[in-house]
Amino acid sequence: MEMKERLKIPRQPMPEQEPKVRARNFDEVPLGYTPEIAKLEALRCIQCKKPACVDGCPVEVDIPGFIALVAEGDFIGAAKKIKSTNALPAVCGRVCPQEVQCEIQCVRGKKAEPVAVGRLERFVADFERAAGEVSIPKIPASTGKRIAIVGSGPAGLTVAGDLVQLGHDVTIFEALHKAGGVLVYGIPEFRLPKAIVASEVDYLKNMGVKVETSNVIGKVATVDELFEEGYDAVFLGTGAGLPTFMNIPGENLNGVYSANEYLTRSNLMKAYLFPEYDTPIVHGKNVAVVGGGNVAMDAARTAMRLGADNVYLVYRRSRQEMPARIEEIHHAEEEGIQLNLLTTPIKYIGNDKGWVTSMECLRMELGEPDDSGRRRPVPIKGSEFIWDIDTVVVAIGAGSNPLVQSTTPGLDTNKWNYIIADEETGQTSREGVFAGGDIVTGAATVILAMGAGRKAARAMHKYVMSK
Amino acid sequence: MSAKILEKEQLSENVFRLVLDAPKIAKKRKAGQFVVLRIHEEGERIPLTIADANADKGTLTIIFQTVGKSTNHLSELNVGEELLDLVGPLGKPTHVEKIGTVACIGGGVGVAPVYPITEAMKNAGNHIISIIGARDKSLIIMEDDMKAVSDEIVVTTDDGSYGFHGFVSQALEEKYLLQDKKIDLVVAIGPVPMMRAVCDVTKKYNVPTVVSLNSIMVDATGMCGACRVSVGGKTRFVCVDGPEFDGHQVDFRELIDRQRIYLKEEKECMDHYCTCKQQGKGVK
């Protein structure tokens, strides 16, 4: 096709489930590109000599390279190309904020819309998996070096994938009974099917990565004991910790959840399938979700799927300041989530059995910008009002998990008890100990954790090989 | 990791003891810590205090009471079968030191978690007064085990069918505190109303009291926050800050309410389980 023709192709939309239907099921919302749509979209890429999109990718995927293969119809080749730098394309294609990474850099976006890099990545990974042709890269001869990875979330999985491909003996220790970290306990099935996470973990296992689930490092073994057992380097990717609450009255009432608990019950424990699965969850009719990030969107959309009549998203700033991806907000609104902006809860009110029945809120207005650069919400005096709700999900972030830090002498942490690690190498204050992901940065995104894992893997390789 | 059941014993009508093959946890565990287990793929994560362990043999003992679906299912497993997952040791260990006289109080199946603490306190050189109680004689468990690690022991039953007629809290007050017998520390574990009653008594006499809380948990590793309790007006997390807390600071009322969150669902799950069994469907 001539370039002129190619420039005329519009950005291909993603087919997805109808909002009314999907708001009541847990099946994946986007249905994915067909091979025809994928090829068409791939033709929109003009194959820049100096592709800016790659600079926008924390794991430096060869974006024009894989897209060229898609345009030729070599989908398996495209999958291999991505996997040479990204072990988790099916995950990234779904949960990366492409609009602020690769796609924002796309030159096509200047005059028209950017190439749909994320949708293409997802298509390629899904095609490879469905074709049953997931190829295992050739692993070089063993270096004899042993690597322990603590936590099997996006950071840990990336480190594992990178280091096993360099010939190291890699073991992941996971505290929960399933590998995947936030990909299995946090992100809902309708956004990231758990079968996909499992197959990405299996891919790593097939390359030789050992995964030890139900092993809490800091308890069953300390970091020092891992070194005593003969590990040459340790990566800490323990992720988000205990949920943050607002410290307002009534937060411990029955029916008030942290997003971590609400999502863990539904996603990891499959409470939405109760009683076929044993773990229960409260099916609220009028649910308030407090927060404006992606986790709040996930919780709100989960509440809708659990059968709520009304789901209110309560956020103290305005739409512009919401940290959630625009696409997630859009999906949530389509599904009937009601946004209540510039509003903050100040108190939860319960009945004599300890169940939440209503909440008192304040209206806010935006003042001067704060440290984050966003305009600070200021309460409007006398704007208190009471709202009848039966379930609350507090999604305002998480602190750090204390188990590893408190049992690893000499491991420096900051005032929030996050691990201090070098931005470029993940090196901590302890020799041979590297860290990355939410346990270093605080709550961030899957791809940033993967980017940190990528950098740490490079530094860990250098470290163990020079020992 | 999975764990094989090596021994099984029924201690009373609805209390069971399982010895599990769990060498890594057995080596590491300390008094006061707990494990989380899962029986099968659809199962919930069940937190249970470690009742005993043998590091040389690599075994771990758990004692539990059948209350809902999961514990009933657990009680139906036999020697040789495997638990799908076992994780631990979790929670902070008991702070053990020689302080003088320690009263170790266990109510009902709460005697099981109190036993390893009693043993540790005894080994640290304390004078041990044990008070164990239950509704009636048939529900008293581990009397001989407790005797072996105690200097004095009182057994109580609510109905008077054995030992002291009354609650453990009453025995503590009438037999010791009212008589001006010096107790330096009380450790009380059992149903929440029992722990609250003990704390009400010890507060009166100003005796420091440690309780071990069994709040509802999901991950139990410091991530979900399901287990939060108010202690001294502050929210604390039982799985990583506990399970032991200063009993005089715990908001027991809130804890009782929070333990009842899923009463309806627990019944529904149990009914579903019974129906499946009656219909001869594969029990999950």
PDB file of N, CA and C in Angstrom, chain A residues 175-178 185 213-216 219-221 225 240-243 245 251-254 256-258 260-261 264-265 269 274-282 352-355 401-403, chain B residues 1 24 28 33 38 40-45 69-70 85-92 216 218-219 221-226 228-230 235 237 240 253-254 257-258 261-262 265 268-269 272:
ATOM      1  N   ALA A 175       4.490 -14.651  48.479  1.00  0.00           N
ATOM      2  CA  ALA A 175       3.806 -14.850  49.759  1.00  0.00           C
ATOM      3  C   ALA A 175       2.433 -15.494  49.579  1.00  0.00           C
ATOM      4  N   LEU A 176       1.707 -15.091  48.544  1.00  0.00           N
ATOM      5  CA  LEU A 176       0.360 -15.630  48.333  1.00  0.00           C
ATOM      6  C   LEU A 176       0.428 -17.007  47.667  1.00  0.00           C
ATOM      7  N   HIS A 177      -0.741 -17.619  47.486  1.00  0.00           N
ATOM      8  CA  HIS A 177      -0.749 -18.974  46.930  1.00  0.00           C
ATOM      9  C   HIS A 177      -0.700 -18.977  45.404  1.00  0.00           C
ATOM     10  N   LYS A 178      -0.799 -17.802  44.797  1.00  0.00           N
ATOM     11  CA  LYS A 178      -0.731 -17.716  43.335  1.00  0.00           C
ATOM     12  C   LYS A 178       0.306 -16.678  42.926  1.00  0.00           C
ATOM     13  N   TYR A 185      -4.127 -10.320  42.388  1.00  0.00           N
ATOM     14  CA  TYR A 185      -4.997  -9.930  43.497  1.00  0.00           C
ATOM     15  C   TYR A 185      -5.647  -8.566  43.276  1.00  0.00           C
ATOM     16  N   THR A 213       5.460 -20.502  45.729  1.00  0.00           N
ATOM     17  CA  THR A 213       4.340 -19.750  46.305  1.00  0.00           C
ATOM     18  C   THR A 213       4.237 -20.055  47.804  1.00  0.00           C
ATOM     19  N   SER A 214       3.393 -19.290  48.501  1.00  0.00           N
ATOM     20  CA  SER A 214       3.199 -19.457  49.949  1.00  0.00           C
ATOM     21  C   SER A 214       4.510 -19.419  50.720  1.00  0.00           C
ATOM     22  N   ASN A 215       5.410 -18.560  50.308  1.00  0.00           N
ATOM     23  CA  ASN A 215       6.678 -18.370  51.022  1.00  0.00           C
ATOM     24  C   ASN A 215       6.830 -16.896  51.347  1.00  0.00           C
ATOM     25  N   VAL A 216       6.687 -16.560  52.619  1.00  0.00           N
ATOM     26  CA  VAL A 216       6.778 -15.154  53.010  1.00  0.00           C
ATOM     27  C   VAL A 216       8.206 -14.858  53.448  1.00  0.00           C
ATOM     28  N   LYS A 219       9.659 -13.894  57.021  1.00  0.00           N
ATOM     29  CA  LYS A 219       9.065 -14.772  58.033  1.00  0.00           C
ATOM     30  C   LYS A 219       9.670 -16.175  57.967  1.00  0.00           C
ATOM     31  N   VAL A 220       9.418 -16.883  56.861  1.00  0.00           N
ATOM     32  CA  VAL A 220       9.912 -18.263  56.773  1.00  0.00           C
ATOM     33  C   VAL A 220      11.418 -18.258  56.507  1.00  0.00           C
ATOM     34  N   ALA A 221      11.910 -17.194  55.899  1.00  0.00           N
ATOM     35  CA  ALA A 221      13.355 -17.011  55.715  1.00  0.00           C
ATOM     36  C   ALA A 221      13.612 -15.516  55.587  1.00  0.00           C
ATOM     37  N   GLU A 225      19.216 -15.060  55.328  1.00  0.00           N
ATOM     38  CA  GLU A 225      19.185 -16.519  55.192  1.00  0.00           C
ATOM     39  C   GLU A 225      19.188 -16.958  53.729  1.00  0.00           C
ATOM     40  N   ALA A 240       2.969  -3.164  47.030  1.00  0.00           N
ATOM     41  CA  ALA A 240       2.202  -2.300  47.925  1.00  0.00           C
ATOM     42  C   ALA A 240       1.980  -2.994  49.258  1.00  0.00           C
ATOM     43  N   GLY A 241       1.792  -2.184  50.257  1.00  0.00           N
ATOM     44  CA  GLY A 241       1.587  -2.735  51.587  1.00  0.00           C
ATOM     45  C   GLY A 241       0.207  -2.451  52.121  1.00  0.00           C
ATOM     46  N   LEU A 242       0.158  -2.247  53.411  1.00  0.00           N
ATOM     47  CA  LEU A 242      -1.125  -2.059  54.080  1.00  0.00           C
ATOM     48  C   LEU A 242      -1.873  -0.853  53.530  1.00  0.00           C
ATOM     49  N   PRO A 243      -3.181  -0.980  53.438  1.00  0.00           N
ATOM     50  CA  PRO A 243      -3.976   0.105  52.873  1.00  0.00           C
ATOM     51  C   PRO A 243      -3.951   1.361  53.743  1.00  0.00           C
ATOM     52  N   PHE A 245      -5.922   4.523  55.211  1.00  0.00           N
ATOM     53  CA  PHE A 245      -7.272   4.999  55.501  1.00  0.00           C
ATOM     54  C   PHE A 245      -7.178   6.486  55.802  1.00  0.00           C
ATOM     55  N   GLU A 251     -14.414   4.223  60.139  1.00  0.00           N
ATOM     56  CA  GLU A 251     -13.750   3.469  59.062  1.00  0.00           C
ATOM     57  C   GLU A 251     -13.652   1.979  59.332  1.00  0.00           C
ATOM     58  N   ASN A 252     -13.831   1.574  60.596  1.00  0.00           N
ATOM     59  CA  ASN A 252     -13.779   0.144  60.893  1.00  0.00           C
ATOM     60  C   ASN A 252     -15.174  -0.475  60.985  1.00  0.00           C
ATOM     61  N   LEU A 253     -16.191   0.271  60.572  1.00  0.00           N
ATOM     62  CA  LEU A 253     -17.546  -0.297  60.554  1.00  0.00           C
ATOM     63  C   LEU A 253     -17.616  -1.436  59.540  1.00  0.00           C
ATOM     64  N   ASN A 254     -18.526  -2.380  59.789  1.00  0.00           N
ATOM     65  CA  ASN A 254     -18.738  -3.456  58.818  1.00  0.00           C
ATOM     66  C   ASN A 254     -19.275  -2.853  57.521  1.00  0.00           C
ATOM     67  N   VAL A 256     -17.244  -1.375  55.414  1.00  0.00           N
ATOM     68  CA  VAL A 256     -16.207  -0.456  54.923  1.00  0.00           C
ATOM     69  C   VAL A 256     -14.969  -1.296  54.599  1.00  0.00           C
ATOM     70  N   TYR A 257     -14.596  -1.276  53.345  1.00  0.00           N
ATOM     71  CA  TYR A 257     -13.459  -2.063  52.891  1.00  0.00           C
ATOM     72  C   TYR A 257     -12.310  -1.150  52.480  1.00  0.00           C
ATOM     73  N   SER A 258     -11.104  -1.702  52.520  1.00  0.00           N
ATOM     74  CA  SER A 258     -10.011  -1.100  51.756  1.00  0.00           C
ATOM     75  C   SER A 258     -10.139  -1.663  50.346  1.00  0.00           C
ATOM     76  N   ASN A 260      -7.745  -2.779  48.646  1.00  0.00           N
ATOM     77  CA  ASN A 260      -6.922  -3.999  48.644  1.00  0.00           C
ATOM     78  C   ASN A 260      -7.752  -5.211  49.035  1.00  0.00           C
ATOM     79  N   GLU A 261      -8.529  -5.079  50.111  1.00  0.00           N
ATOM     80  CA  GLU A 261      -9.315  -6.229  50.570  1.00  0.00           C
ATOM     81  C   GLU A 261     -10.431  -6.555  49.578  1.00  0.00           C
ATOM     82  N   THR A 264      -8.932  -8.040  46.477  1.00  0.00           N
ATOM     83  CA  THR A 264      -8.325  -9.355  46.743  1.00  0.00           C
ATOM     84  C   THR A 264      -9.405 -10.413  46.903  1.00  0.00           C
ATOM     85  N   ARG A 265     -10.456 -10.074  47.637  1.00  0.00           N
ATOM     86  CA  ARG A 265     -11.557 -11.036  47.778  1.00  0.00           C
ATOM     87  C   ARG A 265     -12.122 -11.400  46.412  1.00  0.00           C
ATOM     88  N   MET A 269      -9.395 -14.403  45.376  1.00  0.00           N
ATOM     89  CA  MET A 269     -10.185 -15.451  46.029  1.00  0.00           C
ATOM     90  C   MET A 269     -11.465 -15.792  45.263  1.00  0.00           C
ATOM     91  N   PHE A 274     -18.811 -16.905  44.743  1.00  0.00           N
ATOM     92  CA  PHE A 274     -19.342 -17.487  45.974  1.00  0.00           C
ATOM     93  C   PHE A 274     -20.766 -17.976  45.726  1.00  0.00           C
ATOM     94  N   PRO A 275     -21.241 -19.130  46.218  1.00  0.00           N
ATOM     95  CA  PRO A 275     -20.530 -20.035  47.128  1.00  0.00           C
ATOM     96  C   PRO A 275     -19.750 -21.166  46.441  1.00  0.00           C
ATOM     97  N   GLU A 276     -19.608 -21.112  45.099  1.00  0.00           N
ATOM     98  CA  GLU A 276     -18.764 -22.135  44.476  1.00  0.00           C
ATOM     99  C   GLU A 276     -17.336 -21.998  44.996  1.00  0.00           C
ATOM    100  N   TYR A 277     -16.931 -20.752  45.201  1.00  0.00           N
ATOM    101  CA  TYR A 277     -15.683 -20.468  45.904  1.00  0.00           C
ATOM    102  C   TYR A 277     -16.054 -20.044  47.317  1.00  0.00           C
ATOM    103  N   ASP A 278     -15.194 -20.365  48.279  1.00  0.00           N
ATOM    104  CA  ASP A 278     -15.577 -20.207  49.691  1.00  0.00           C
ATOM    105  C   ASP A 278     -15.533 -18.779  50.221  1.00  0.00           C
ATOM    106  N   THR A 279     -14.750 -17.910  49.600  1.00  0.00           N
ATOM    107  CA  THR A 279     -14.540 -16.587  50.185  1.00  0.00           C
ATOM    108  C   THR A 279     -15.705 -15.651  49.859  1.00  0.00           C
ATOM    109  N   PRO A 280     -16.330 -15.079  50.887  1.00  0.00           N
ATOM    110  CA  PRO A 280     -17.475 -14.185  50.647  1.00  0.00           C
ATOM    111  C   PRO A 280     -17.052 -12.736  50.432  1.00  0.00           C
ATOM    112  N   ILE A 281     -17.988 -11.940  49.929  1.00  0.00           N
ATOM    113  CA  ILE A 281     -17.784 -10.492  49.804  1.00  0.00           C
ATOM    114  C   ILE A 281     -19.155  -9.853  49.976  1.00  0.00           C
ATOM    115  N   VAL A 282     -19.189  -8.659  50.539  1.00  0.00           N
ATOM    116  CA  VAL A 282     -20.466  -7.978  50.732  1.00  0.00           C
ATOM    117  C   VAL A 282     -20.966  -7.461  49.376  1.00  0.00           C
ATOM    118  N   ASP A 352     -26.728  -0.115  65.070  1.00  0.00           N
ATOM    119  CA  ASP A 352     -26.334  -0.707  66.357  1.00  0.00           C
ATOM    120  C   ASP A 352     -25.633  -2.051  66.190  1.00  0.00           C
ATOM    121  N   LYS A 353     -25.641  -2.612  64.982  1.00  0.00           N
ATOM    122  CA  LYS A 353     -24.926  -3.866  64.751  1.00  0.00           C
ATOM    123  C   LYS A 353     -23.539  -3.612  64.147  1.00  0.00           C
ATOM    124  N   GLY A 354     -23.189  -2.350  64.053  1.00  0.00           N
ATOM    125  CA  GLY A 354     -21.849  -2.031  63.562  1.00  0.00           C
ATOM    126  C   GLY A 354     -21.718  -1.981  62.056  1.00  0.00           C
ATOM    127  N   TRP A 355     -22.862  -1.899  61.331  1.00  0.00           N
ATOM    128  CA  TRP A 355     -22.811  -1.830  59.867  1.00  0.00           C
ATOM    129  C   TRP A 355     -22.950  -0.395  59.386  1.00  0.00           C
ATOM    130  N   ASN A 401       4.736  -2.592  52.908  1.00  0.00           N
ATOM    131  CA  ASN A 401       4.681  -3.826  53.689  1.00  0.00           C
ATOM    132  C   ASN A 401       5.945  -3.902  54.544  1.00  0.00           C
ATOM    133  N   PRO A 402       5.794  -4.127  55.856  1.00  0.00           N
ATOM    134  CA  PRO A 402       6.958  -4.025  56.751  1.00  0.00           C
ATOM    135  C   PRO A 402       7.817  -5.291  56.857  1.00  0.00           C
ATOM    136  N   LEU A 403       7.350  -6.430  56.306  1.00  0.00           N
ATOM    137  CA  LEU A 403       7.968  -7.717  56.679  1.00  0.00           C
ATOM    138  C   LEU A 403       9.438  -7.853  56.293  1.00  0.00           C
TER     139      LEU A 403
ATOM    140  N   MET B   1       3.395 -23.630  49.577  1.00  0.00           N
ATOM    141  CA  MET B   1       3.782 -25.048  49.660  1.00  0.00           C
ATOM    142  C   MET B   1       2.635 -25.880  50.203  1.00  0.00           C
ATOM    143  N   LYS B  24       9.940 -26.405  57.071  1.00  0.00           N
ATOM    144  CA  LYS B  24      10.454 -25.034  57.052  1.00  0.00           C
ATOM    145  C   LYS B  24       9.777 -24.173  58.116  1.00  0.00           C
ATOM    146  N   LYS B  28      11.115 -22.509  62.035  1.00  0.00           N
ATOM    147  CA  LYS B  28      11.111 -21.060  62.232  1.00  0.00           C
ATOM    148  C   LYS B  28      10.134 -20.560  63.281  1.00  0.00           C
ATOM    149  N   GLN B  33       2.754 -17.402  67.068  1.00  0.00           N
ATOM    150  CA  GLN B  33       2.585 -17.177  65.629  1.00  0.00           C
ATOM    151  C   GLN B  33       1.517 -18.096  65.030  1.00  0.00           C
ATOM    152  N   ARG B  38      -4.966 -23.431  53.014  1.00  0.00           N
ATOM    153  CA  ARG B  38      -6.037 -23.514  52.040  1.00  0.00           C
ATOM    154  C   ARG B  38      -6.179 -24.983  51.694  1.00  0.00           C
ATOM    155  N   HIS B  40      -8.234 -26.500  49.230  1.00  0.00           N
ATOM    156  CA  HIS B  40      -8.403 -26.858  47.822  1.00  0.00           C
ATOM    157  C   HIS B  40      -8.511 -25.587  46.992  1.00  0.00           C
ATOM    158  N   GLU B  41      -8.559 -25.725  45.697  1.00  0.00           N
ATOM    159  CA  GLU B  41      -8.469 -24.591  44.788  1.00  0.00           C
ATOM    160  C   GLU B  41      -9.557 -23.538  45.028  1.00  0.00           C
ATOM    161  N   GLU B  42     -10.764 -23.975  45.359  1.00  0.00           N
ATOM    162  CA  GLU B  42     -11.848 -23.010  45.569  1.00  0.00           C
ATOM    163  C   GLU B  42     -11.904 -22.542  47.023  1.00  0.00           C
ATOM    164  N   GLY B  43     -10.970 -23.008  47.832  1.00  0.00           N
ATOM    165  CA  GLY B  43     -11.041 -22.772  49.271  1.00  0.00           C
ATOM    166  C   GLY B  43     -10.633 -21.376  49.696  1.00  0.00           C
ATOM    167  N   GLU B  44     -11.052 -21.009  50.904  1.00  0.00           N
ATOM    168  CA  GLU B  44     -10.636 -19.725  51.448  1.00  0.00           C
ATOM    169  C   GLU B  44      -9.313 -19.899  52.190  1.00  0.00           C
ATOM    170  N   ARG B  45      -8.705 -18.782  52.532  1.00  0.00           N
ATOM    171  CA  ARG B  45      -7.468 -18.808  53.306  1.00  0.00           C
ATOM    172  C   ARG B  45      -7.857 -18.810  54.775  1.00  0.00           C
ATOM    173  N   LYS B  69     -18.015 -24.019  57.041  1.00  0.00           N
ATOM    174  CA  LYS B  69     -17.721 -24.959  55.969  1.00  0.00           C
ATOM    175  C   LYS B  69     -16.256 -25.387  55.948  1.00  0.00           C
ATOM    176  N   SER B  70     -15.370 -24.407  55.974  1.00  0.00           N
ATOM    177  CA  SER B  70     -13.954 -24.731  55.792  1.00  0.00           C
ATOM    178  C   SER B  70     -13.403 -25.592  56.918  1.00  0.00           C
ATOM    179  N   ASP B  85      -2.274 -25.517  50.313  1.00  0.00           N
ATOM    180  CA  ASP B  85      -1.288 -24.484  50.656  1.00  0.00           C
ATOM    181  C   ASP B  85      -1.164 -24.349  52.168  1.00  0.00           C
ATOM    182  N   LEU B  86       0.048 -24.103  52.603  1.00  0.00           N
ATOM    183  CA  LEU B  86       0.291 -23.781  54.007  1.00  0.00           C
ATOM    184  C   LEU B  86       1.368 -22.708  54.020  1.00  0.00           C
ATOM    185  N   VAL B  87       1.075 -21.586  54.657  1.00  0.00           N
ATOM    186  CA  VAL B  87       2.042 -20.491  54.684  1.00  0.00           C
ATOM    187  C   VAL B  87       2.230 -19.988  56.115  1.00  0.00           C
ATOM    188  N   GLY B  88       3.481 -19.683  56.446  1.00  0.00           N
ATOM    189  CA  GLY B  88       3.770 -19.181  57.774  1.00  0.00           C
ATOM    190  C   GLY B  88       5.261 -19.282  58.044  1.00  0.00           C
ATOM    191  N   PRO B  89       5.704 -19.027  59.243  1.00  0.00           N
ATOM    192  CA  PRO B  89       4.889 -18.562  60.364  1.00  0.00           C
ATOM    193  C   PRO B  89       4.581 -17.076  60.214  1.00  0.00           C
ATOM    194  N   LEU B  90       3.356 -16.686  60.547  1.00  0.00           N
ATOM    195  CA  LEU B  90       2.919 -15.309  60.376  1.00  0.00           C
ATOM    196  C   LEU B  90       2.667 -14.666  61.739  1.00  0.00           C
ATOM    197  N   GLY B  91       2.644 -13.346  61.732  1.00  0.00           N
ATOM    198  CA  GLY B  91       2.401 -12.593  62.961  1.00  0.00           C
ATOM    199  C   GLY B  91       3.671 -12.481  63.786  1.00  0.00           C
ATOM    200  N   LYS B  92       3.616 -11.573  64.768  1.00  0.00           N
ATOM    201  CA  LYS B  92       4.780 -11.393  65.635  1.00  0.00           C
ATOM    202  C   LYS B  92       4.763 -12.457  66.722  1.00  0.00           C
ATOM    203  N   ILE B 216     -10.881 -11.586  61.271  1.00  0.00           N
ATOM    204  CA  ILE B 216     -11.013 -12.101  59.907  1.00  0.00           C
ATOM    205  C   ILE B 216      -9.825 -11.612  59.078  1.00  0.00           C
ATOM    206  N   VAL B 218      -7.608 -12.054  55.104  1.00  0.00           N
ATOM    207  CA  VAL B 218      -7.583 -12.630  53.759  1.00  0.00           C
ATOM    208  C   VAL B 218      -6.136 -13.019  53.421  1.00  0.00           C
ATOM    209  N   ASP B 219      -5.298 -12.032  53.108  1.00  0.00           N
ATOM    210  CA  ASP B 219      -3.925 -12.430  52.747  1.00  0.00           C
ATOM    211  C   ASP B 219      -3.092 -12.743  53.985  1.00  0.00           C
ATOM    212  N   THR B 221      -0.717 -11.231  55.279  1.00  0.00           N
ATOM    213  CA  THR B 221       0.699 -10.901  55.176  1.00  0.00           C
ATOM    214  C   THR B 221       0.931  -9.394  55.125  1.00  0.00           C
ATOM    215  N   GLY B 222      -0.064  -8.612  55.542  1.00  0.00           N
ATOM    216  CA  GLY B 222       0.135  -7.165  55.594  1.00  0.00           C
ATOM    217  C   GLY B 222      -0.245  -6.445  54.321  1.00  0.00           C
ATOM    218  N   MET B 223      -1.237  -6.936  53.626  1.00  0.00           N
ATOM    219  CA  MET B 223      -1.619  -6.286  52.369  1.00  0.00           C
ATOM    220  C   MET B 223      -3.067  -5.812  52.363  1.00  0.00           C
ATOM    221  N   CYS B 224      -4.028  -6.632  52.847  1.00  0.00           N
ATOM    222  CA  CYS B 224      -5.427  -6.294  52.563  1.00  0.00           C
ATOM    223  C   CYS B 224      -6.110  -5.427  53.617  1.00  0.00           C
ATOM    224  N   GLY B 225      -5.703  -5.548  54.879  1.00  0.00           N
ATOM    225  CA  GLY B 225      -6.313  -4.704  55.899  1.00  0.00           C
ATOM    226  C   GLY B 225      -7.645  -5.203  56.449  1.00  0.00           C
ATOM    227  N   ALA B 226      -8.043  -6.438  56.104  1.00  0.00           N
ATOM    228  CA  ALA B 226      -9.302  -6.990  56.613  1.00  0.00           C
ATOM    229  C   ALA B 226      -9.267  -7.143  58.126  1.00  0.00           C
ATOM    230  N   ARG B 228      -8.163  -5.388  60.545  1.00  0.00           N
ATOM    231  CA  ARG B 228      -7.894  -4.229  61.394  1.00  0.00           C
ATOM    232  C   ARG B 228      -8.750  -4.207  62.652  1.00  0.00           C
ATOM    233  N   VAL B 229      -8.121  -3.746  63.722  1.00  0.00           N
ATOM    234  CA  VAL B 229      -8.778  -3.610  65.022  1.00  0.00           C
ATOM    235  C   VAL B 229      -8.381  -2.252  65.586  1.00  0.00           C
ATOM    236  N   SER B 230      -9.205  -1.750  66.492  1.00  0.00           N
ATOM    237  CA  SER B 230      -8.837  -0.514  67.180  1.00  0.00           C
ATOM    238  C   SER B 230      -8.162  -0.875  68.491  1.00  0.00           C
ATOM    239  N   THR B 235      -5.992   2.386  64.635  1.00  0.00           N
ATOM    240  CA  THR B 235      -6.213   1.191  63.836  1.00  0.00           C
ATOM    241  C   THR B 235      -4.911   0.405  63.716  1.00  0.00           C
ATOM    242  N   PHE B 237      -3.209  -3.612  62.554  1.00  0.00           N
ATOM    243  CA  PHE B 237      -3.473  -4.774  61.712  1.00  0.00           C
ATOM    244  C   PHE B 237      -3.001  -6.039  62.424  1.00  0.00           C
ATOM    245  N   VAL B 240       0.090  -8.312  60.934  1.00  0.00           N
ATOM    246  CA  VAL B 240       1.496  -7.904  61.023  1.00  0.00           C
ATOM    247  C   VAL B 240       1.841  -7.154  62.317  1.00  0.00           C
ATOM    248  N   ARG B 253     -15.767  -4.498  71.473  1.00  0.00           N
ATOM    249  CA  ARG B 253     -17.099  -4.325  70.885  1.00  0.00           C
ATOM    250  C   ARG B 253     -16.991  -4.310  69.351  1.00  0.00           C
ATOM    251  N   GLU B 254     -16.050  -3.505  68.870  1.00  0.00           N
ATOM    252  CA  GLU B 254     -15.841  -3.402  67.430  1.00  0.00           C
ATOM    253  C   GLU B 254     -15.388  -4.747  66.855  1.00  0.00           C
ATOM    254  N   ASP B 257     -18.302  -7.092  66.460  1.00  0.00           N
ATOM    255  CA  ASP B 257     -19.088  -6.725  65.276  1.00  0.00           C
ATOM    256  C   ASP B 257     -18.382  -7.177  64.002  1.00  0.00           C
ATOM    257  N   ARG B 258     -17.088  -6.913  63.936  1.00  0.00           N
ATOM    258  CA  ARG B 258     -16.346  -7.232  62.707  1.00  0.00           C
ATOM    259  C   ARG B 258     -16.272  -8.737  62.460  1.00  0.00           C
ATOM    260  N   ILE B 261     -19.295 -10.081  60.277  1.00  0.00           N
ATOM    261  CA  ILE B 261     -19.573  -9.525  58.947  1.00  0.00           C
ATOM    262  C   ILE B 261     -20.183 -10.573  58.016  1.00  0.00           C
ATOM    263  N   TYR B 262     -19.638 -11.768  58.041  1.00  0.00           N
ATOM    264  CA  TYR B 262     -20.043 -12.754  57.033  1.00  0.00           C
ATOM    265  C   TYR B 262     -20.915 -13.875  57.605  1.00  0.00           C
ATOM    266  N   GLU B 265     -23.259 -15.242  55.016  1.00  0.00           N
ATOM    267  CA  GLU B 265     -22.547 -15.975  53.964  1.00  0.00           C
ATOM    268  C   GLU B 265     -21.968 -17.281  54.495  1.00  0.00           C
ATOM    269  N   GLU B 268     -24.730 -19.708  54.435  1.00  0.00           N
ATOM    270  CA  GLU B 268     -25.038 -20.054  53.043  1.00  0.00           C
ATOM    271  C   GLU B 268     -23.998 -21.035  52.479  1.00  0.00           C
ATOM    272  N   CYS B 269     -22.755 -20.784  52.806  1.00  0.00           N
ATOM    273  CA  CYS B 269     -21.663 -21.623  52.314  1.00  0.00           C
ATOM    274  C   CYS B 269     -21.758 -23.018  52.914  1.00  0.00           C
ATOM    275  N   HIS B 272     -24.667 -24.859  51.345  1.00  0.00           N
ATOM    276  CA  HIS B 272     -24.277 -25.251  49.996  1.00  0.00           C
ATOM    277  C   HIS B 272     -23.415 -26.511  50.051  1.00  0.00           C
TER     278      HIS B 272
END
